[in-house]
CSV table of C-alpha atoms in Angstrom, one decimal:
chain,number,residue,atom,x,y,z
A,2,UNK,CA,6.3,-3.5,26.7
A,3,UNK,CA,6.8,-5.2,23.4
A,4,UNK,CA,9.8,-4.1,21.7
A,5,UNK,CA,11.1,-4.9,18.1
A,6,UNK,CA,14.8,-5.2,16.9
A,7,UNK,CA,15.7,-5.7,13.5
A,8,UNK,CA,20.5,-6.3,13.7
A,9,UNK,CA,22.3,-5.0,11.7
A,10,UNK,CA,21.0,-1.8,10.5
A,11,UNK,CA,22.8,-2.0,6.9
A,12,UNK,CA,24.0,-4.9,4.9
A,13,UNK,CA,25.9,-5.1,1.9
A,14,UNK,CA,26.3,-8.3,-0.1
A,15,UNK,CA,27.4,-9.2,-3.7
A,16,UNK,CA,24.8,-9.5,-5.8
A,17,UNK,CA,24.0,-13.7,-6.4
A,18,UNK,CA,24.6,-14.1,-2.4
A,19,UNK,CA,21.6,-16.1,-0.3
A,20,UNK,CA,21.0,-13.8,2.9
A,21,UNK,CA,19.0,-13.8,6.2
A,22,UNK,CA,17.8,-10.4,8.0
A,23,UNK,CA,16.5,-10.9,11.2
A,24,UNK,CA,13.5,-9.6,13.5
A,25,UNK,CA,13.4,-9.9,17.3
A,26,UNK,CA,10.6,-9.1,19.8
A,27,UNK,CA,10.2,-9.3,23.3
A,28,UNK,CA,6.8,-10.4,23.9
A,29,UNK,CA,5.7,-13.5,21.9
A,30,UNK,CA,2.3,-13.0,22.6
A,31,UNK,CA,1.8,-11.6,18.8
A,32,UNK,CA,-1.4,-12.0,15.9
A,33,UNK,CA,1.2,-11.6,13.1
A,34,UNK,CA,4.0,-10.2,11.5
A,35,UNK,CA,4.7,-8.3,8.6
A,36,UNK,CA,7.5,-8.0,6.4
A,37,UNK,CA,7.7,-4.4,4.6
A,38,UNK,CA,10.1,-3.1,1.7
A,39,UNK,CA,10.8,0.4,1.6
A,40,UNK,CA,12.9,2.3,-1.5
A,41,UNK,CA,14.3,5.3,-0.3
A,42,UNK,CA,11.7,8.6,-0.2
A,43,UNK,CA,8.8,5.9,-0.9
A,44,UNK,CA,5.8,4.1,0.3
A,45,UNK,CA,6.2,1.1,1.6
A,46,UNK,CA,5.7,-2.1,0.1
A,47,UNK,CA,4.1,-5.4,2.0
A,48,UNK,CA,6.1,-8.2,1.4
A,49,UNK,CA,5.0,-11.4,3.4
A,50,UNK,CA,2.6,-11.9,6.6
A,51,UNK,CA,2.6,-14.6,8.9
A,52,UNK,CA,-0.2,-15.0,10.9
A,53,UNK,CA,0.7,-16.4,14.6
A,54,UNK,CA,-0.1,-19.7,14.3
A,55,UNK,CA,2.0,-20.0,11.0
A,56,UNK,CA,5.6,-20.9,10.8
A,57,UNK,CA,6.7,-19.5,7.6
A,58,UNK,CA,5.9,-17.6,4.0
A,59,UNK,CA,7.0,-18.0,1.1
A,60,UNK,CA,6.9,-15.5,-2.1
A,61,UNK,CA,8.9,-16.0,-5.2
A,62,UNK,CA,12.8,-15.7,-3.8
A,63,UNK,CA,11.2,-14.9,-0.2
A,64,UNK,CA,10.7,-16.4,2.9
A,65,UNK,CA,9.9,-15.6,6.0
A,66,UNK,CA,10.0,-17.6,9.2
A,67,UNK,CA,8.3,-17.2,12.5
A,68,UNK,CA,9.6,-18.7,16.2
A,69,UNK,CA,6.8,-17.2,18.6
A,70,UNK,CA,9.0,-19.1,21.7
A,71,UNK,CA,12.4,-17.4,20.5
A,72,UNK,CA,10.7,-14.3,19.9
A,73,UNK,CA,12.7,-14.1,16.3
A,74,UNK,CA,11.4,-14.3,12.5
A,75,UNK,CA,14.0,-14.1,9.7
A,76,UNK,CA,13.3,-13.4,6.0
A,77,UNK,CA,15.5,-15.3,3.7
A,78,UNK,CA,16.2,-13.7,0.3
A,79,UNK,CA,17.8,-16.0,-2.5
A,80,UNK,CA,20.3,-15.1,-5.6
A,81,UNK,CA,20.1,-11.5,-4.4
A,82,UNK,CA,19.9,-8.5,-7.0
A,83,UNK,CA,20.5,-5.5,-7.4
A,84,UNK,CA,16.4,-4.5,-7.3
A,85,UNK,CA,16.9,-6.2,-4.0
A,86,UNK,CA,18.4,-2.9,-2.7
A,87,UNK,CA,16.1,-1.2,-0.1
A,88,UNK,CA,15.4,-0.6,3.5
A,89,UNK,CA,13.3,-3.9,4.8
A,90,UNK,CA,10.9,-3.4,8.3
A,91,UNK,CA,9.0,-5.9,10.2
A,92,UNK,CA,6.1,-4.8,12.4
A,93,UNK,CA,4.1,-7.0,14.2
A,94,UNK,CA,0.5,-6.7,15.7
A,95,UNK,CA,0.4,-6.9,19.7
A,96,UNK,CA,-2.4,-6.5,21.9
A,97,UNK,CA,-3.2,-2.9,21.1
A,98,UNK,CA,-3.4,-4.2,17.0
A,99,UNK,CA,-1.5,-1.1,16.5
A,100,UNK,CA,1.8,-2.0,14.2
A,101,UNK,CA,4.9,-2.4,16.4
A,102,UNK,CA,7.9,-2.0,13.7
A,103,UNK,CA,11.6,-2.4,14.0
A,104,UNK,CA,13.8,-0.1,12.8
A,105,UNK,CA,14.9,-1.5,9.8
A,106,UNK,CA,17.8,-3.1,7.7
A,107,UNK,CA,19.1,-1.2,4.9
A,108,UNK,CA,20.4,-3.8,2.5
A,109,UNK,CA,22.3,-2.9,-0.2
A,110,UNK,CA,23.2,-5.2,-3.8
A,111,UNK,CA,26.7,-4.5,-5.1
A,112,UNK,CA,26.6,-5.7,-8.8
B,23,UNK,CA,-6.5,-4.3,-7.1
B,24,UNK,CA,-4.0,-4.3,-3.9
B,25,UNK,CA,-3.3,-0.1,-4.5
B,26,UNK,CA,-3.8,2.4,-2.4
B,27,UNK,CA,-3.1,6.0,-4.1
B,28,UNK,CA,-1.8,9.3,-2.5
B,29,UNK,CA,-2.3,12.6,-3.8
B,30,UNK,CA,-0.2,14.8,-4.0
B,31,UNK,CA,3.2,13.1,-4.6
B,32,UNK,CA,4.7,16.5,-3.4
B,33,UNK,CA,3.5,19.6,-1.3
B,34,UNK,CA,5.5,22.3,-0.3
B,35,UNK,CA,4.2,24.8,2.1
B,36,UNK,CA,3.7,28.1,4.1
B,37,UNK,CA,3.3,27.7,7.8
B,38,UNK,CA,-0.2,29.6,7.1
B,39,UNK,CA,-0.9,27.7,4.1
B,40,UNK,CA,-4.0,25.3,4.5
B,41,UNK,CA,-3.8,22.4,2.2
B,42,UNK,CA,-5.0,18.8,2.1
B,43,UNK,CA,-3.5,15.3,1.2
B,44,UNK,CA,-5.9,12.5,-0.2
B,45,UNK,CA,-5.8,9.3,-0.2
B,46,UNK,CA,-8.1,6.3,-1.9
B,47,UNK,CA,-8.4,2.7,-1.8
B,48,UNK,CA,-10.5,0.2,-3.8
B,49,UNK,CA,-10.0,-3.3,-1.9
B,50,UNK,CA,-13.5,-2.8,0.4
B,51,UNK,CA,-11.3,-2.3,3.5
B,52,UNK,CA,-12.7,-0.9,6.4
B,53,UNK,CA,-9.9,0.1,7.9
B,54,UNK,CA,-7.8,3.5,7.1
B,55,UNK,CA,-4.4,4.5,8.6
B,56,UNK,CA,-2.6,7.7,8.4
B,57,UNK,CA,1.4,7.4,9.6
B,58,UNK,CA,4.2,10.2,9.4
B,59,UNK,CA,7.5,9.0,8.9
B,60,UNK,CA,10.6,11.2,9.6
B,61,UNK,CA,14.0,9.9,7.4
B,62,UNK,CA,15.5,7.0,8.3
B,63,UNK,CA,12.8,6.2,11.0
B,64,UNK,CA,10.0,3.4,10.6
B,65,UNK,CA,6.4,5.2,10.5
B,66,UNK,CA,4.6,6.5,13.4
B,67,UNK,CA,1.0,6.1,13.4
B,68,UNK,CA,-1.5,9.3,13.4
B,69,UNK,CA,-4.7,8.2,13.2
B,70,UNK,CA,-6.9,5.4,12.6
B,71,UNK,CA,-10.8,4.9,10.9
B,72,UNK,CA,-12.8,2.0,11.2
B,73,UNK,CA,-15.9,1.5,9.6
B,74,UNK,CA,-15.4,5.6,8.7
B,75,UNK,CA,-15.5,6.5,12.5
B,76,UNK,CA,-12.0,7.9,13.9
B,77,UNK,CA,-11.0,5.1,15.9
B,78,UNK,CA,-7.7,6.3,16.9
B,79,UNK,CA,-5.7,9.5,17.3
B,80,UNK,CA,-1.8,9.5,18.9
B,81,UNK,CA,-2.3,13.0,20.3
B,82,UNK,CA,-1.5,14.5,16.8
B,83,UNK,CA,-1.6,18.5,17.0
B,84,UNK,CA,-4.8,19.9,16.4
B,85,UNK,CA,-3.0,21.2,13.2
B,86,UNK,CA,-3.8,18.0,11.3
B,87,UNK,CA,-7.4,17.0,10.9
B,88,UNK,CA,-7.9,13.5,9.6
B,89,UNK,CA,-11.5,13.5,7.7
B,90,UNK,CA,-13.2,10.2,6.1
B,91,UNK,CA,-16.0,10.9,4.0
B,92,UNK,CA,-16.4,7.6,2.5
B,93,UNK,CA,-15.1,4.1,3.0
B,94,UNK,CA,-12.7,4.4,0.2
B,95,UNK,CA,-11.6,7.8,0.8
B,96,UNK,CA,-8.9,9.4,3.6
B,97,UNK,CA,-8.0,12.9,4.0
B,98,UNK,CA,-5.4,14.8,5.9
B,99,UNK,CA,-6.3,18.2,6.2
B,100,UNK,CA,-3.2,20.8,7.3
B,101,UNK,CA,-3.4,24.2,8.8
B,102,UNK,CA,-0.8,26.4,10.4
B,103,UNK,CA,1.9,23.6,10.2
B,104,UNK,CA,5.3,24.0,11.4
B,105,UNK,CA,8.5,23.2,9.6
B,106,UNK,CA,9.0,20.3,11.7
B,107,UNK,CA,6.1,18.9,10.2
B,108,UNK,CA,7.8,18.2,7.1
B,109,UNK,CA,8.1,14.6,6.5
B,110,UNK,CA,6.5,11.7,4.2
B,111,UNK,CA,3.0,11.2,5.1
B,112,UNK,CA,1.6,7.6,4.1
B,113,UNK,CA,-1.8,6.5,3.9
B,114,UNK,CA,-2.8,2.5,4.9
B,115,UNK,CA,-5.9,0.5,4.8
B,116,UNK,CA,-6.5,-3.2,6.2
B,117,UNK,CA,-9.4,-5.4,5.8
B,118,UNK,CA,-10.7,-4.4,9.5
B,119,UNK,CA,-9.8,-2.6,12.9
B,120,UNK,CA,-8.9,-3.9,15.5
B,121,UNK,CA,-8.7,-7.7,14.3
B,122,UNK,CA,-6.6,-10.6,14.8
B,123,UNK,CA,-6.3,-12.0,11.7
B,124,UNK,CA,-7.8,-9.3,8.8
B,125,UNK,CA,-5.4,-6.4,9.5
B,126,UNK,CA,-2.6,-6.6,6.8
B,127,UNK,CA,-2.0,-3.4,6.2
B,128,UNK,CA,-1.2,-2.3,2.3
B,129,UNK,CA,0.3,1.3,2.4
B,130,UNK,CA,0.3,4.0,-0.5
B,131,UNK,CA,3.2,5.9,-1.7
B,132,UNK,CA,3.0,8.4,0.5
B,133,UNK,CA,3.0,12.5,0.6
B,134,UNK,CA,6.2,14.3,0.8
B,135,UNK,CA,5.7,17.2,2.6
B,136,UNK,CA,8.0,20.8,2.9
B,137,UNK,CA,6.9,23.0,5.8
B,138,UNK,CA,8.6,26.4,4.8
């Protein structure tokens, strides 16, 4: 059964800092995965997608990696801000293309 | 145009209310997704449309009826709800269902709903 872990569950970093959240999954027999931003009561927000056969994104200050073998993908955000503040999910599509999603990392920006 | 709206914002309601949410996209996707997510949990998935056929259902209470009368449109109809029904309900679409490669999925803002 595939299984998605996203360590630690909050983060807080001065504002300016480079940082890396992190992703695991148990099964590496994946189609993609999806990097989501959430602000607290609202929708989500897509962030980055990597399709299996891709190794990494890249958007603006974000990038997100993908190790299929290690069963890991990390999304690196650079000179962190405050807007930066949210709850950030991956999900990834496994065999049943439903969305598999980790429980999140709540980051938070201290000015 | 990567939006998908959500009407209303807010509901608050009677357990013998019946009310509806809504929910629209404009990108030609085929694919429609309605999740509940409870605080500080990532979303479950309710139901999925493809090609305006229901293509999926979790075993969601007959209590929620999903209905899509168009491809662009999604609607969540709610009867007899319970208060531990109250939660944010968000609305999804993807290019197709089920697909390998065409099934990022954009989400809207989402419902907040009050089951009194």
């Amino acid at each position: 059964k595939q299984e998605v872990t996203q360590i630690p569950a909050a983060l807080s970093v001065p504002e300016g800092e480079n940082l890396v959240l992190n992703c695991s999954f148990t099964d590496s027999a994946i189609y993609n995965l999806q990097w989501f931003r959430q602000d607290p009561g609202k929708g989500l927000t897509s962030l980055l997608l990597i399709q299996s056969s891709q190794r990494e994104q890249t958007s603006g200050r974000l990038n997100a990696s993908l190790d299929k073998s290690s069963g890991r993908s990390t999304l690196y955000i650079a000179a962190s801000q405050p807007g930066d503040s949210a709850t950030y999910l991956c999900a990834l599509i496994h065999s049943n293309y439903q969305l598999i999603w980790g429980a999140g990392t709540k980051l938070i920006i201290k000015p | 145009d990567t939006e998908v709206t959500q009407t209303p914002k807010h509901l608050v309601m009677g357990m013998t209310n019946k009310k509806s949410l809504k929910c629209e996209q404009h990108m030609g996707h085929r694919a429609m997704y309605w999740y509940k997510q409870k605080a500080k949990k990532p979303p479950e998935l309710m139901f999925v449309y493809s090609y305006e056929k229901l293509s999926i259902n979790e075993s969601v209470p007959s209590r929620f009826s999903p209905e899509c009368p168009n491809s662009s449109l999604l609607n969540l109809h709610l009867h007899a709800l319970q208060p531990e029904d109250s939660a944010l309900y968000l609305c999804a679409s993807s290019q197709e269902f089920p697909d390998r490669l065409y099934n990022e999925q954009f989400f809207g803002p989402g419902t907040r709903l009050t089951v009194l």
